[in-house]
Amino acid sequence: MVLTTLLPAGLGAETLGVDYPLVLLGLFLSLLPLVASPLARQGVPALALAPPDRLSRLVAGSIRLAGMLAIAALVLALAGLHRRAQLVEREGQGAHVVLLLDRSSSMDNTFADRAPSGDVESKSLAAKRLLSEFVTRRPNDRIGVVAFSTSPMPVLPLTDHHGAVLAAIAAIDRPGLSFTDVGRGLALALASFGSDSDEASRAVVLVSDGAALIDRKVQEALRDEVARNPVHLYWLFLRSRGARGIFEAPPPGENTPQANPERHLHLFLQSLGVPYRAFEAGSPEAVGQAIAEIDRQETRPLRYIERVPRRDYAPALLGVAAMALALLLAAKAAERPLARRPQPLDSNEEPMRPRRLAA
Amino acid sequence: MSRRLSRRIGLDRRFGLLLAALAATCAALLAPRIERPRSARDLLLVVDITGSMNVRDYTVDGRPTSRLEVAKRALRDLLAALPCSSRVGLAVFTERRSFLLFEPAEVCGNFAPLDAELAALDWRMAWEGDSYIARGAQSGWELAQAVRADLVFLTDGHEAPPAPAAGLPPFERSGPPVHGLLVGVGGPEPAPIPKFDEDGRETGFYAEADVPQENRSGPPPADAESRPGYNPRNAPWGAEAASGTEHLSALREEHLRALAAQLGLGYARLESPDNLAGAVLAATEPRPVRALVETYPLPAALALLALVLAHLMPLGRRAARRSHPSSPPVTSQGNARP
């Protein structure tokens, strides 16, 4: 009966699991103590010699119970009873972040716009190192990754499995493609929040070393999307030597989107009407500072999912089995024959309905 | 005397069995975890997402299904079939390059995002319409070598523009070897290729005039001289426009076999979504990893056996005596009855 209440939905069938369900058939063995006993059966000539008393019944019952418990516990341990890994919702600090990463081939050059050599790292390598640190520092965030170059590519949906996120960030210093289509990349980044209706702070971190014209249709689509699902925007502009800055207005006559796409992307993002910050980083150190600033900004209360790992019940079950066995063994050791007679009694021979006596 | 004493305090066989059960249970409690080798895989999956992969020449659940869709299903099954500690990275191929989306990551801990990403693969991620498959597979090989993984490259072998008559572009394998599998996706019958407009809406199928039917770069093929209007200087490929079936797509198995041989990979055809995992596990190099294995089941099973025997013993002995009346006499008087 212990078994029947313990196994099915009583404890929540979805939280308990077994590794080898077929072994559970062995639970039928736990009915064995109801019909057999390791104790010697002793016959008494007359039932009246051993009148039923409550103590004996109690003791006999508990011995039976101990036997059933020991068998059931061993079977459950062998079947690998465990509590499944669970997801528990907790409150913490963090955000839902989509990393929008530039995979154009110019990212493979250094900040001085040369091929990387010696101890000078490329922009993509610096971004990779610093973004990995960023992700590691923020264990509660849900992070998604979108790559863009000639076309936008969803790399990872919003996830709290940071191993996959780190693997996606590790891929950004592999050779990239030719163009920088920021507009469609942004659209995909916004779309990857999808139906995420959480109250958590949502942020898009754009990491790129350049920009391109955004098609008018795409601009309108972006405005629509941002108005519907407001996000925080961060642009980490990896400025190569010689590239125009995004903050200073260029001399009149050169102030066209064609001549100065970065500056105009900055103006466009400012005009979206959502919290937006741009960081211009001309060196790996500046990138580090900018990422630290984003890290500081994006700490709002967040409900996040924590994984509670699987817990094996085998040790506990074996402990229970050991205690029940110890009880049985004690009962067995305390067993005495009823009659003290010179003739050897055969303890196994038992003819009439016996009353088993313990101790 | 000892027998009597032992019987008096219950030191019979069943006592021994119970003692053994307790000892085995205690041993199970203390049993250590031992390290056992397990063979994980490190894989780089490269998926062809060019236009010809949209051809619907598979039938899944009674519905025509595109090659890309079947490839994705097969890869998701593969992901689920890999043992824990295996690592899987993903790249997509179009144009002439394999483009890495993420480096190999452990499959069990990151299953959900990896699976979601495989499901999200789409031809719209392609950055160009060309499909130089031989070059793409070669760059996939180099990529796999760089991330130290084995290569699984899924493609239909349909080169666009058509492969030059000269055959495969040269490729020299150097450095550590890459094992793996080139997987042919698609059916043997030429099938029409869906065509999409600028906004990604399907608008019909490619027609003969929509695609180049012959690759006219490099030296002309050997049979060029017999073509009508051939002129070595002015019309080295003949004077007529090329015609052919390049607007239809079938699985090019000879081409893929040759490519697999050049890259030192195995070749397998994807017959249905569920026959990929076995082929991949057979063609890739197992990486031994140490997995901790519990040892308690053995003593626990012994304990269970001893405990059950301790309960069955009385019945067993009675039954035995009944069938062998001559077996050792247990003289019983008084309280024994036939």
CSV table of N, CA, C and O in Angstrom, one decimal, chain B residues 141-250:
chain,number,residue,atom,x,y,z
B,141,TRP,N,34.8,21.6,-45.4
B,141,TRP,CA,35.9,20.7,-44.9
B,141,TRP,C,36.9,21.5,-44.1
B,141,TRP,O,37.3,21.1,-43.0
B,142,GLU,N,37.3,22.6,-44.7
B,142,GLU,CA,38.3,23.5,-44.0
B,142,GLU,C,37.7,24.0,-42.7
B,142,GLU,O,38.4,24.1,-41.6
B,143,LEU,N,36.4,24.4,-42.7
B,143,LEU,CA,35.8,24.9,-41.5
B,143,LEU,C,35.7,23.8,-40.4
B,143,LEU,O,36.0,24.0,-39.3
B,144,ALA,N,35.4,22.6,-40.9
B,144,ALA,CA,35.3,21.5,-39.9
B,144,ALA,C,36.7,21.2,-39.3
B,144,ALA,O,36.8,21.0,-38.1
B,145,GLN,N,37.7,21.3,-40.1
B,145,GLN,CA,39.1,21.1,-39.6
B,145,GLN,C,39.4,22.2,-38.6
B,145,GLN,O,40.0,21.9,-37.5
B,146,ALA,N,39.0,23.4,-38.9
B,146,ALA,CA,39.3,24.6,-38.0
B,146,ALA,C,38.6,24.4,-36.6
B,146,ALA,O,39.1,24.8,-35.6
B,147,VAL,N,37.3,23.9,-36.6
B,147,VAL,CA,36.6,23.8,-35.4
B,147,VAL,C,36.8,22.4,-34.8
B,147,VAL,O,36.1,22.0,-33.8
B,148,ARG,N,37.7,21.6,-35.4
B,148,ARG,CA,38.1,20.2,-34.9
B,148,ARG,C,36.8,19.4,-34.8
B,148,ARG,O,36.5,18.9,-33.7
B,149,ALA,N,36.1,19.2,-35.9
B,149,ALA,CA,34.9,18.4,-35.8
B,149,ALA,C,34.8,17.6,-37.1
B,149,ALA,O,35.5,17.9,-38.1
B,150,ASP,N,34.0,16.6,-37.1
B,150,ASP,CA,33.7,15.9,-38.4
B,150,ASP,C,32.6,16.6,-39.1
B,150,ASP,O,31.8,17.3,-38.6
B,151,LEU,N,32.6,16.3,-40.4
B,151,LEU,CA,31.7,17.1,-41.3
B,151,LEU,C,30.5,16.3,-41.7
B,151,LEU,O,30.7,15.1,-42.1
B,152,VAL,N,29.3,16.9,-41.7
B,152,VAL,CA,28.1,16.3,-42.2
B,152,VAL,C,27.6,17.3,-43.2
B,152,VAL,O,27.1,18.4,-42.7
B,153,PHE,N,27.7,17.1,-44.5
B,153,PHE,CA,27.3,18.1,-45.5
B,153,PHE,C,26.1,17.6,-46.2
B,153,PHE,O,26.2,16.6,-46.9
B,154,LEU,N,25.0,18.4,-46.1
B,154,LEU,CA,23.8,17.9,-46.8
B,154,LEU,C,23.5,18.8,-48.0
B,154,LEU,O,23.4,20.0,-47.9
B,155,THR,N,23.4,18.2,-49.1
B,155,THR,CA,23.2,18.9,-50.4
B,155,THR,C,22.6,18.0,-51.4
B,155,THR,O,22.5,16.8,-51.3
B,156,ASP,N,22.0,18.7,-52.5
B,156,ASP,CA,21.4,17.9,-53.5
B,156,ASP,C,22.4,17.8,-54.7
B,156,ASP,O,22.1,17.2,-55.7
B,157,GLY,N,23.6,18.4,-54.6
B,157,GLY,CA,24.5,18.3,-55.7
B,157,GLY,C,24.2,19.1,-56.9
B,157,GLY,O,24.9,18.9,-57.9
B,158,HIS,N,23.2,20.0,-56.9
B,158,HIS,CA,22.8,20.7,-58.0
B,158,HIS,C,23.7,22.0,-58.1
B,158,HIS,O,23.4,23.0,-57.4
B,159,GLU,N,24.7,22.0,-59.0
B,159,GLU,CA,25.5,23.2,-59.1
B,159,GLU,C,24.8,24.2,-60.0
B,159,GLU,O,24.2,23.9,-61.0
B,160,ALA,N,24.8,25.5,-59.5
B,160,ALA,CA,24.3,26.5,-60.3
B,160,ALA,C,25.2,27.7,-60.2
B,160,ALA,O,25.4,28.2,-59.1
B,161,PRO,N,25.8,28.2,-61.3
B,161,PRO,CA,25.7,27.7,-62.7
B,161,PRO,C,26.3,26.3,-62.8
B,161,PRO,O,27.0,25.9,-61.9
B,162,PRO,N,26.0,25.6,-63.9
B,162,PRO,CA,26.4,24.3,-64.0
B,162,PRO,C,27.9,24.1,-63.9
B,162,PRO,O,28.7,25.1,-64.2
B,163,ALA,N,28.4,23.0,-63.4
B,163,ALA,CA,29.8,22.8,-63.2
B,163,ALA,C,30.5,22.8,-64.5
B,163,ALA,O,30.0,22.4,-65.5
B,164,PRO,N,31.7,23.4,-64.5
B,164,PRO,CA,32.5,23.4,-65.8
B,164,PRO,C,32.8,22.0,-66.2
B,164,PRO,O,32.9,21.1,-65.5
B,165,ALA,N,33.1,21.9,-67.6
B,165,ALA,CA,33.4,20.5,-68.1
B,165,ALA,C,34.6,20.0,-67.5
B,165,ALA,O,34.8,18.8,-67.5
B,166,ALA,N,35.5,20.8,-67.0
B,166,ALA,CA,36.8,20.4,-66.5
B,166,ALA,C,36.7,19.5,-65.2
B,166,ALA,O,37.6,18.9,-64.8
B,167,GLY,N,35.5,19.5,-64.6
B,167,GLY,CA,35.3,18.7,-63.4
B,167,GLY,C,35.5,19.5,-62.1
B,167,GLY,O,35.4,20.7,-62.1
B,168,LEU,N,35.8,18.8,-61.1
B,168,LEU,CA,35.9,19.4,-59.7
B,168,LEU,C,37.0,20.4,-59.7
B,168,LEU,O,38.1,20.2,-60.2
B,169,PRO,N,36.8,21.5,-59.0
B,169,PRO,CA,38.0,22.4,-58.7
B,169,PRO,C,39.0,21.7,-57.8
B,169,PRO,O,38.6,20.8,-57.0
B,170,PRO,N,40.3,21.9,-58.0
B,170,PRO,CA,41.3,21.2,-57.3
B,170,PRO,C,41.2,21.5,-55.8
B,170,PRO,O,40.8,22.6,-55.4
B,171,PHE,N,41.6,20.5,-55.0
B,171,PHE,CA,41.5,20.7,-53.6
B,171,PHE,C,42.6,19.8,-53.0
B,171,PHE,O,42.7,18.6,-53.4
B,172,GLU,N,43.4,20.3,-52.1
B,172,GLU,CA,44.4,19.5,-51.5
B,172,GLU,C,44.1,19.4,-50.0
B,172,GLU,O,44.0,20.4,-49.3
B,173,ARG,N,44.0,18.1,-49.5
B,173,ARG,CA,43.7,17.9,-48.1
B,173,ARG,C,45.0,18.0,-47.4
B,173,ARG,O,46.0,17.3,-47.7
B,174,SER,N,45.1,18.9,-46.4
B,174,SER,CA,46.4,18.9,-45.6
B,174,SER,C,46.0,19.2,-44.2
B,174,SER,O,44.9,19.6,-43.9
B,175,GLY,N,46.9,18.9,-43.3
B,175,GLY,CA,46.6,19.0,-41.9
B,175,GLY,C,45.8,17.8,-41.4
B,175,GLY,O,45.7,16.8,-42.0
B,176,PRO,N,45.3,18.0,-40.1
B,176,PRO,CA,44.6,16.9,-39.5
B,176,PRO,C,43.4,16.4,-40.4
B,176,PRO,O,42.7,17.2,-41.0
B,177,PRO,N,43.1,15.1,-40.5
B,177,PRO,CA,42.1,14.6,-41.3
B,177,PRO,C,40.7,14.9,-40.8
B,177,PRO,O,40.5,15.1,-39.6
B,178,VAL,N,39.8,15.1,-41.7
B,178,VAL,CA,38.4,15.3,-41.3
B,178,VAL,C,37.6,14.1,-41.8
B,178,VAL,O,37.6,13.8,-43.0
B,179,HIS,N,36.9,13.4,-40.9
B,179,HIS,CA,36.0,12.4,-41.4
B,179,HIS,C,34.6,12.9,-41.6
B,179,HIS,O,34.4,14.1,-41.3
B,180,GLY,N,33.7,12.1,-42.0
B,180,GLY,CA,32.4,12.6,-42.1
B,180,GLY,C,31.7,12.0,-43.3
B,180,GLY,O,32.1,11.0,-43.9
B,181,LEU,N,30.6,12.7,-43.7
B,181,LEU,CA,29.6,12.2,-44.6
B,181,LEU,C,29.1,13.3,-45.5
B,181,LEU,O,28.8,14.4,-45.0
B,182,LEU,N,29.0,13.0,-46.8
B,182,LEU,CA,28.4,13.9,-47.7
B,182,LEU,C,27.0,13.2,-47.9
B,182,LEU,O,26.9,12.1,-48.3
B,183,VAL,N,25.9,14.0,-47.6
B,183,VAL,CA,24.6,13.4,-47.7
B,183,VAL,C,23.9,13.9,-48.9
B,183,VAL,O,23.7,15.1,-49.0
B,184,GLY,N,23.4,13.0,-49.8
B,184,GLY,CA,22.7,13.5,-50.9
B,184,GLY,C,21.2,13.6,-50.6
B,184,GLY,O,20.6,12.6,-50.1
B,185,VAL,N,20.7,14.8,-50.8
B,185,VAL,CA,19.3,15.0,-50.5
B,185,VAL,C,18.5,15.2,-51.8
B,185,VAL,O,18.9,16.0,-52.6
B,186,GLY,N,17.4,14.5,-52.0
B,186,GLY,CA,16.6,14.7,-53.2
B,186,GLY,C,16.3,13.4,-53.9
B,186,GLY,O,16.8,12.3,-53.5
B,187,GLY,N,15.5,13.5,-54.9
B,187,GLY,CA,15.1,12.2,-55.6
B,187,GLY,C,15.8,12.1,-56.9
B,187,GLY,O,16.4,13.1,-57.4
B,188,PRO,N,15.7,10.9,-57.5
B,188,PRO,CA,16.5,10.7,-58.8
B,188,PRO,C,15.8,11.4,-60.0
B,188,PRO,O,16.4,11.5,-61.0
B,189,GLU,N,14.5,11.7,-59.9
B,189,GLU,CA,13.8,12.2,-61.0
B,189,GLU,C,13.9,13.7,-61.1
B,189,GLU,O,13.7,14.4,-60.0
B,190,PRO,N,14.2,14.3,-62.2
B,190,PRO,CA,14.3,15.8,-62.3
B,190,PRO,C,12.9,16.4,-61.9
B,190,PRO,O,11.9,16.0,-62.4
B,191,ALA,N,13.0,17.4,-61.1
B,191,ALA,CA,11.7,18.0,-60.6
B,191,ALA,C,11.9,19.5,-60.7
B,191,ALA,O,13.0,20.1,-60.6
B,192,PRO,N,10.7,20.2,-60.9
B,192,PRO,CA,10.8,21.7,-61.1
B,192,PRO,C,11.2,22.4,-59.8
B,192,PRO,O,10.9,21.9,-58.7
B,193,ILE,N,11.9,23.5,-59.9
B,193,ILE,CA,12.4,24.3,-58.8
B,193,ILE,C,11.5,25.5,-58.5
B,193,ILE,O,11.3,26.3,-59.4
B,194,PRO,N,11.0,25.6,-57.4
B,194,PRO,CA,10.1,26.8,-57.1
B,194,PRO,C,10.8,28.1,-57.2
B,194,PRO,O,12.0,28.1,-56.9
B,195,LYS,N,10.1,29.1,-57.6
B,195,LYS,CA,10.7,30.4,-57.9
B,195,LYS,C,10.0,31.3,-56.9
B,195,LYS,O,8.8,31.2,-56.7
B,196,PHE,N,10.8,32.3,-56.3
B,196,PHE,CA,10.2,33.2,-55.3
B,196,PHE,C,10.5,34.6,-55.8
B,196,PHE,O,11.5,34.9,-56.5
B,197,ASP,N,9.5,35.5,-55.5
B,197,ASP,CA,9.8,36.9,-55.8
B,197,ASP,C,10.5,37.6,-54.7
B,197,ASP,O,11.0,37.0,-53.8
B,198,GLU,N,10.7,38.9,-54.9
B,198,GLU,CA,11.6,39.7,-54.0
B,198,GLU,C,11.1,39.6,-52.6
B,198,GLU,O,11.9,39.6,-51.6
B,199,ASP,N,9.8,39.5,-52.3
B,199,ASP,CA,9.3,39.4,-51.0
B,199,ASP,C,9.2,38.0,-50.4
B,199,ASP,O,8.5,37.8,-49.4
B,200,GLY,N,9.7,37.0,-51.2
B,200,GLY,CA,9.7,35.7,-50.6
B,200,GLY,C,8.4,34.9,-50.9
B,200,GLY,O,8.2,33.9,-50.3
B,201,ARG,N,7.6,35.5,-51.8
B,201,ARG,CA,6.4,34.7,-52.2
B,201,ARG,C,6.6,33.8,-53.4
B,201,ARG,O,7.3,34.2,-54.3
B,202,GLU,N,6.1,32.6,-53.3
B,202,GLU,CA,6.3,31.7,-54.4
B,202,GLU,C,5.5,32.1,-55.6
B,202,GLU,O,4.3,32.4,-55.5
B,203,THR,N,6.2,32.1,-56.8
B,203,THR,CA,5.5,32.6,-58.0
B,203,THR,C,5.5,31.6,-59.1
B,203,THR,O,5.2,32.0,-60.2
B,204,GLY,N,5.9,30.4,-58.9
B,204,GLY,CA,5.9,29.5,-60.0
B,204,GLY,C,7.2,28.7,-60.0
B,204,GLY,O,7.8,28.5,-58.9
B,205,PHE,N,7.6,28.2,-61.1
B,205,PHE,CA,8.8,27.4,-61.2
B,205,PHE,C,9.7,28.0,-62.2
B,205,PHE,O,9.3,28.7,-63.1
B,206,TYR,N,11.0,27.6,-62.1
B,206,TYR,CA,12.0,28.1,-63.1
B,206,TYR,C,11.7,27.5,-64.4
B,206,TYR,O,11.4,26.3,-64.5
B,207,ALA,N,11.9,28.3,-65.5
B,207,ALA,CA,11.8,27.7,-66.8
B,207,ALA,C,13.1,27.6,-67.4
B,207,ALA,O,14.1,28.1,-66.9
B,208,GLU,N,13.2,26.9,-68.6
B,208,GLU,CA,14.5,26.6,-69.2
B,208,GLU,C,15.3,27.9,-69.5
B,208,GLU,O,16.5,27.8,-69.3
B,209,ALA,N,14.6,29.0,-69.8
B,209,ALA,CA,15.4,30.2,-70.2
B,209,ALA,C,15.8,31.0,-69.0
B,209,ALA,O,16.6,31.9,-69.1
B,210,ASP,N,15.3,30.6,-67.8
B,210,ASP,CA,15.6,31.4,-66.6
B,210,ASP,C,17.0,31.1,-66.0
B,210,ASP,O,17.5,31.9,-65.2
B,211,VAL,N,17.6,30.0,-66.3
B,211,VAL,CA,18.9,29.6,-65.7
B,211,VAL,C,19.9,29.3,-66.8
B,211,VAL,O,19.5,28.9,-67.9
B,212,PRO,N,21.2,29.6,-66.5
B,212,PRO,CA,22.2,29.2,-67.5
B,212,PRO,C,22.2,27.7,-67.6
B,212,PRO,O,22.2,26.9,-66.6
B,213,GLN,N,22.3,27.2,-68.8
B,213,GLN,CA,22.2,25.7,-69.0
B,213,GLN,C,23.6,25.1,-69.2
B,213,GLN,O,23.7,23.9,-69.1
B,214,GLU,N,24.6,26.0,-69.4
B,214,GLU,CA,25.9,25.4,-69.6
B,214,GLU,C,26.9,26.4,-69.0
B,214,GLU,O,26.8,27.6,-69.1
B,215,ASN,N,28.0,25.8,-68.5
B,215,ASN,CA,29.0,26.7,-67.9
B,215,ASN,C,30.0,26.9,-69.1
B,215,ASN,O,30.7,26.0,-69.6
B,216,ARG,N,30.1,28.2,-69.5
B,216,ARG,CA,31.0,28.5,-70.7
B,216,ARG,C,32.2,29.2,-70.2
B,216,ARG,O,32.8,30.0,-71.0
B,217,SER,N,32.6,29.0,-69.0
B,217,SER,CA,34.0,29.5,-68.6
B,217,SER,C,34.9,28.4,-68.6
B,217,SER,O,34.5,27.2,-68.5
B,218,GLY,N,36.2,28.7,-68.8
B,218,GLY,CA,37.2,27.7,-68.9
B,218,GLY,C,37.3,27.0,-70.2
B,218,GLY,O,36.6,27.5,-71.2
B,219,PRO,N,38.0,26.0,-70.4
B,219,PRO,CA,38.2,25.3,-71.7
B,219,PRO,C,36.9,24.7,-72.1
B,219,PRO,O,36.2,24.1,-71.2
B,220,PRO,N,36.5,24.7,-73.4
B,220,PRO,CA,35.3,24.0,-73.8
B,220,PRO,C,35.4,22.5,-73.7
B,220,PRO,O,36.5,21.9,-73.6
B,221,PRO,N,34.3,21.8,-73.7
B,221,PRO,CA,34.3,20.4,-73.6
B,221,PRO,C,34.9,19.7,-74.8
B,221,PRO,O,35.0,20.3,-75.9
B,222,ALA,N,35.1,18.4,-74.7
B,222,ALA,CA,35.8,17.7,-75.8
B,222,ALA,C,34.9,17.5,-77.0
B,222,ALA,O,35.4,17.5,-78.1
B,223,ASP,N,33.6,17.5,-76.8
B,223,ASP,CA,32.7,17.3,-78.0
B,223,ASP,C,32.4,18.6,-78.7
B,223,ASP,O,31.6,18.6,-79.6
B,224,ALA,N,33.0,19.7,-78.3
B,224,ALA,CA,32.6,21.0,-78.9
B,224,ALA,C,32.8,21.0,-80.4
B,224,ALA,O,32.0,21.7,-81.1
B,225,GLU,N,33.8,20.4,-80.9
B,225,GLU,CA,34.0,20.5,-82.4
B,225,GLU,C,32.9,19.9,-83.2
B,225,GLU,O,32.7,20.3,-84.3
B,226,SER,N,32.1,19.0,-82.6
B,226,SER,CA,31.1,18.4,-83.4
B,226,SER,C,29.8,19.2,-83.3
B,226,SER,O,28.8,18.9,-84.0
B,227,ARG,N,29.8,20.3,-82.6
B,227,ARG,CA,28.6,21.1,-82.4
B,227,ARG,C,28.4,22.0,-83.7
B,227,ARG,O,29.3,22.4,-84.3
B,228,PRO,N,27.1,22.2,-84.0
B,228,PRO,CA,26.8,23.1,-85.1
B,228,PRO,C,27.4,24.5,-84.9
B,228,PRO,O,27.2,25.0,-83.8
B,229,GLY,N,28.0,25.0,-86.0
B,229,GLY,CA,28.5,26.4,-85.9
B,229,GLY,C,29.8,26.5,-85.1
B,229,GLY,O,30.2,27.6,-84.8
B,230,TYR,N,30.4,25.4,-84.8
B,230,TYR,CA,31.7,25.5,-84.0
B,230,TYR,C,32.7,26.3,-84.8
B,230,TYR,O,33.0,26.1,-86.0
B,231,ASN,N,33.3,27.2,-84.0
B,231,ASN,CA,34.5,27.9,-84.6
B,231,ASN,C,35.5,28.1,-83.4
B,231,ASN,O,35.1,28.6,-82.4
B,232,PRO,N,36.7,27.6,-83.6
B,232,PRO,CA,37.6,27.6,-82.5
B,232,PRO,C,37.8,29.0,-81.8
B,232,PRO,O,38.0,29.1,-80.6
B,233,ARG,N,37.7,30.0,-82.6
B,233,ARG,CA,37.9,31.4,-82.0
B,233,ARG,C,36.6,32.0,-81.6
B,233,ARG,O,36.4,32.5,-80.5
B,234,ASN,N,35.7,32.0,-82.6
B,234,ASN,CA,34.5,32.8,-82.4
B,234,ASN,C,33.3,32.1,-81.6
B,234,ASN,O,32.5,32.7,-81.0
B,235,ALA,N,33.3,30.8,-81.8
B,235,ALA,CA,32.2,30.1,-81.2
B,235,ALA,C,32.7,28.7,-80.6
B,235,ALA,O,32.4,27.7,-81.2
B,236,PRO,N,33.6,28.8,-79.6
B,236,PRO,CA,34.2,27.5,-79.2
B,236,PRO,C,33.2,26.5,-78.5
B,236,PRO,O,33.6,25.4,-78.4
B,237,TRP,N,32.0,27.0,-78.2
B,237,TRP,CA,31.0,26.1,-77.6
B,237,TRP,C,29.9,25.8,-78.6
B,237,TRP,O,28.9,25.3,-78.3
B,238,GLY,N,30.2,26.1,-79.9
B,238,GLY,CA,29.1,26.0,-80.9
B,238,GLY,C,28.3,27.3,-81.0
B,238,GLY,O,28.4,28.1,-80.1
B,239,ALA,N,27.5,27.4,-82.0
B,239,ALA,CA,26.9,28.7,-82.2
B,239,ALA,C,25.5,28.8,-81.6
B,239,ALA,O,24.9,29.8,-81.6
B,240,GLU,N,24.9,27.6,-81.1
B,240,GLU,CA,23.6,27.6,-80.6
B,240,GLU,C,23.5,27.9,-79.1
B,240,GLU,O,24.5,27.5,-78.4
B,241,ALA,N,22.4,28.5,-78.7
B,241,ALA,CA,22.3,28.6,-77.2
B,241,ALA,C,22.2,27.3,-76.6
B,241,ALA,O,21.6,26.3,-77.2
B,242,ALA,N,22.7,27.2,-75.4
B,242,ALA,CA,22.7,25.9,-74.8
B,242,ALA,C,21.3,25.5,-74.4
B,242,ALA,O,20.5,26.4,-74.0
B,243,SER,N,20.9,24.3,-74.5
B,243,SER,CA,19.6,23.9,-74.0
B,243,SER,C,19.9,22.7,-73.0
B,243,SER,O,20.9,22.1,-73.0
B,244,GLY,N,18.9,22.5,-72.2
B,244,GLY,CA,19.2,21.4,-71.2
B,244,GLY,C,18.1,21.4,-70.1
B,244,GLY,O,17.0,21.9,-70.3
B,245,THR,N,18.4,20.7,-69.1
B,245,THR,CA,17.4,20.5,-68.0
B,245,THR,C,17.9,21.1,-66.7
B,245,THR,O,17.6,20.7,-65.6
B,246,GLU,N,18.8,22.1,-66.8
B,246,GLU,CA,19.3,22.7,-65.6
B,246,GLU,C,18.2,23.4,-64.7
B,246,GLU,O,18.4,23.7,-63.6
B,247,HIS,N,17.1,23.7,-65.4
B,247,HIS,CA,16.0,24.3,-64.6
B,247,HIS,C,15.2,23.3,-63.8
B,247,HIS,O,14.3,23.6,-63.0
B,248,LEU,N,15.5,22.0,-64.0
B,248,LEU,CA,14.9,21.0,-63.2
B,248,LEU,C,16.1,20.5,-62.3
B,248,LEU,O,17.2,20.6,-62.6
B,249,SER,N,15.7,19.9,-61.2
B,249,SER,CA,16.7,19.4,-60.3
B,249,SER,C,16.5,18.0,-59.9
B,249,SER,O,15.4,17.6,-59.4
B,250,ALA,N,17.5,17.2,-60.0
B,250,ALA,CA,17.5,15.8,-59.5
B,250,ALA,C,18.8,15.7,-58.6
B,250,ALA,O,19.7,16.4,-58.8
